[in-house]
Coordinates of C-alpha atoms in Angstrom, one line a residue:
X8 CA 2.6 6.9 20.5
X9 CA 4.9 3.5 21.4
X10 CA 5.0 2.8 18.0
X11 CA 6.7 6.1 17.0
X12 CA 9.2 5.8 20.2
X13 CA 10.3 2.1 18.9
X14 CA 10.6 3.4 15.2
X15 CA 13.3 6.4 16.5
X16 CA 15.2 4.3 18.8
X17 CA 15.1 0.7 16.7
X18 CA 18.1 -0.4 15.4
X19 CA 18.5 0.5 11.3
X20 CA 17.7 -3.5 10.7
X21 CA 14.9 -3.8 12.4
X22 CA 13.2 -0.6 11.8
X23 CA 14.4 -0.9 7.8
X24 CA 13.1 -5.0 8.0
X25 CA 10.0 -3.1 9.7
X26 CA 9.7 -0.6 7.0
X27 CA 10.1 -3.4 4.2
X28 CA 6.6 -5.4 5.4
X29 CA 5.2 -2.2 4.9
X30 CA 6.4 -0.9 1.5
X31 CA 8.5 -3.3 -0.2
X32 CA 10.0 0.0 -1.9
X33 CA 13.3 0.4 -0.4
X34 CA 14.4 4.0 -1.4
X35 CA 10.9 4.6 0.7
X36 CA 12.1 3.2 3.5
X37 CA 16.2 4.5 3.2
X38 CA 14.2 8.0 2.9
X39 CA 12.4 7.6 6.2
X40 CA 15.1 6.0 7.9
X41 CA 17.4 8.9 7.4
X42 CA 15.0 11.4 9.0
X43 CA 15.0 9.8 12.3
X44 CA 13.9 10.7 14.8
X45 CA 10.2 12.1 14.3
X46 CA 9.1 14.4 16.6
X47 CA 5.6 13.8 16.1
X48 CA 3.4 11.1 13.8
X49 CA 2.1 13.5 11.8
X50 CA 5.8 14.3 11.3
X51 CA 6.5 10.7 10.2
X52 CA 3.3 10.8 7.5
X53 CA 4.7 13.4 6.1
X54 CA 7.9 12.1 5.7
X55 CA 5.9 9.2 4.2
X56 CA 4.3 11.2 1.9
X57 CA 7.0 12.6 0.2
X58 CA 9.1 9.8 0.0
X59 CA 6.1 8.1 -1.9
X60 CA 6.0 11.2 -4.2
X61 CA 9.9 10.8 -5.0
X62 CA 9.5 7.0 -6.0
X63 CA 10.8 6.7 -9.5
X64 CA 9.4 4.1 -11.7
X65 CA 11.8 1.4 -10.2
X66 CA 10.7 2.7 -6.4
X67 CA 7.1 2.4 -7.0
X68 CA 7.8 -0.9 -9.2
X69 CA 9.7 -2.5 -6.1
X70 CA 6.5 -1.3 -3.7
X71 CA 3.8 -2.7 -6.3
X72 CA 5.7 -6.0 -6.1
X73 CA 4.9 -6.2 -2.0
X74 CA 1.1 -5.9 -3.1
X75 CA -1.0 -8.9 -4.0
X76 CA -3.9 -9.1 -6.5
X77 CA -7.1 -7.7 -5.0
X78 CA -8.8 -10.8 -3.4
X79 CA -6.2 -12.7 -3.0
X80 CA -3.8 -11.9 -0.2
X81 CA -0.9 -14.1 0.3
X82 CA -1.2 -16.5 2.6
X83 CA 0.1 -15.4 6.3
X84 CA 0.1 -11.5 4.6
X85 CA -1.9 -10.3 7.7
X86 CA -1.6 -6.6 6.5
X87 CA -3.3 -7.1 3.1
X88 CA -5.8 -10.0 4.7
X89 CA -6.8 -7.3 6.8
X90 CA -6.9 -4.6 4.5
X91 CA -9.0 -6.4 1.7
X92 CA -11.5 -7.8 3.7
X93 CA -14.1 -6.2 2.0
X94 CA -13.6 -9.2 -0.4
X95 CA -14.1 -11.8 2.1
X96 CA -18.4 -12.1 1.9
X97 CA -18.2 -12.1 -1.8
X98 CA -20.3 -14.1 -3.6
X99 CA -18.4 -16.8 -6.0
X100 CA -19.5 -14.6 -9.6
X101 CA -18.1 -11.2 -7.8
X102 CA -14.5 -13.0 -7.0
X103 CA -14.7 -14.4 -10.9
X104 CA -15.2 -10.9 -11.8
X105 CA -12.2 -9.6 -10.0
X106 CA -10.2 -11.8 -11.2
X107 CA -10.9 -11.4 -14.6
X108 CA -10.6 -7.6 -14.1
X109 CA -7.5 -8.0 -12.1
X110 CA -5.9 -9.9 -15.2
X111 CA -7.2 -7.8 -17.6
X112 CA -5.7 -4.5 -15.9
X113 CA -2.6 -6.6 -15.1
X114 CA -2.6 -7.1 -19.0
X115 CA -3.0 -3.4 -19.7
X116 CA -0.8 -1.7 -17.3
X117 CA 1.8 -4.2 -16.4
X118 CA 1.5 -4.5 -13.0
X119 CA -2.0 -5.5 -10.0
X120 CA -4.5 -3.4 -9.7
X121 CA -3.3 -1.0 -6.6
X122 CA -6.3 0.8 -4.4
X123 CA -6.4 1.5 -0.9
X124 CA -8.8 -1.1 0.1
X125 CA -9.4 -0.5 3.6
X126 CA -12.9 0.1 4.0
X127 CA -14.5 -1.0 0.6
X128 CA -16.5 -3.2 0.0
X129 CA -15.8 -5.9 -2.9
X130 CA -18.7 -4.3 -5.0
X131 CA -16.5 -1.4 -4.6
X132 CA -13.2 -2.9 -5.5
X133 CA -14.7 -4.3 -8.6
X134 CA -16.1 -0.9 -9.6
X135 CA -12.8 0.8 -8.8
X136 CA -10.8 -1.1 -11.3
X137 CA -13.8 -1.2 -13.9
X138 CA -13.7 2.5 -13.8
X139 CA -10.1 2.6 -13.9
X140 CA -8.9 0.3 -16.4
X141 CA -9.7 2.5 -19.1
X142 CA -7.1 5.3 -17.9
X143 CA -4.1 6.4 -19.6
X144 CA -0.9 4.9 -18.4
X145 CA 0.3 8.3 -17.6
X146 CA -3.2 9.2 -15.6
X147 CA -2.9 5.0 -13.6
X148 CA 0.6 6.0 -12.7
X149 CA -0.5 9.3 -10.4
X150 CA -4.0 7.0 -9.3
X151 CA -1.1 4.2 -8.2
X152 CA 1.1 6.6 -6.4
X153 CA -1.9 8.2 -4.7
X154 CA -2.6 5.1 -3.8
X155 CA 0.5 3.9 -2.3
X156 CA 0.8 6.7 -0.2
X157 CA -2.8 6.6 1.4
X158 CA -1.4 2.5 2.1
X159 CA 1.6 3.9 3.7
X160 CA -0.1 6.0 5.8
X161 CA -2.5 3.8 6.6
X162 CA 0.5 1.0 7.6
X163 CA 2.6 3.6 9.5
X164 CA -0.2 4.6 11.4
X165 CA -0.8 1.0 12.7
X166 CA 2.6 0.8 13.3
X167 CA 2.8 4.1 15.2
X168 CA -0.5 2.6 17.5
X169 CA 0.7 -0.8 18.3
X170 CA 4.3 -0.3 19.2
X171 CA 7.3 -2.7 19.0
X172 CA 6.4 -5.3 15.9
X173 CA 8.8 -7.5 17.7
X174 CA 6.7 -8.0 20.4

């Protein structure tokens, strides 16, 4: 994949700038960056993976803070635009909804409501985090990580399929 041959031979800045504007949690991306080079992708996921596991509360605080609120990317955040599009087609009373349920879990848990969105529809999103928000802390935190590392992969992937992001 050229993705994965730019990722092993890229300089530490751009592949750790790379790795940033795809998990904002930097002991994610010092983890993968110190495993260079990956044979294979599946290789790199797995690196992924585990990195995401060993996030302390500050690492998977510092990748939340990369994540905007479900259905409403930040502006010029191509990655999240793309991956919440399921929220585009909504009607006007499901986007109030969300953002009432987005506050509301914000309220609870201290932090946006984190799901991999790719793929779902906004009825979906909205029923994710109504089911959801009534979790423990303890039983959100291990939703969010799962989470996270299904968005990594996900990121990594496209990364690994479209080669140099500098190009």
């Amino acid at each position: 994949m050229p993705g994965l041959a730019w990722f092993n031979s890229a300089g530490e800045a751009d592949a750790r700038t790379t790795l940033h504007e795809l998990c904002a949690a930097r002991a994610w991306g010092s983890a993968l960056l110190a495993r260079r080079p990956y044979e294979s992708p599946e290789e790199l996921l797995h690196a992924s993976d585990k990195a995401t596991a060993a996030l302390g509360a500050a690492g998977v605080a510092d990748a939340m803070a990369g994540h905007p609120p479900i259905g409403r990317p930040k502006p010029g955040d191509l990655a999240s635009a793309r991956e919440q599009r399921g929220m585009v087609g909504a009607s006007e009373e499901l986007k109030a909804d969300m953002l009432e349920l987005n506050l509301a879990y914000q309220d609870r848990f201290g932090h946006v409501f984190l799901i991999c969105a790719t793929g779902l529809s906004a009825g979906q999103l909205r029923d994710a985090v109504r089911h959801r928000i009534d979790n423990s802390p303890e039983r959100e935190r291990e939703i969010v990580r799962q989470e996270l590392a299904k968005i990594n992969r996900l990121r990594l992937t496209r990364l690994m399929e479209k080669g140099d992001p500098t190009a």
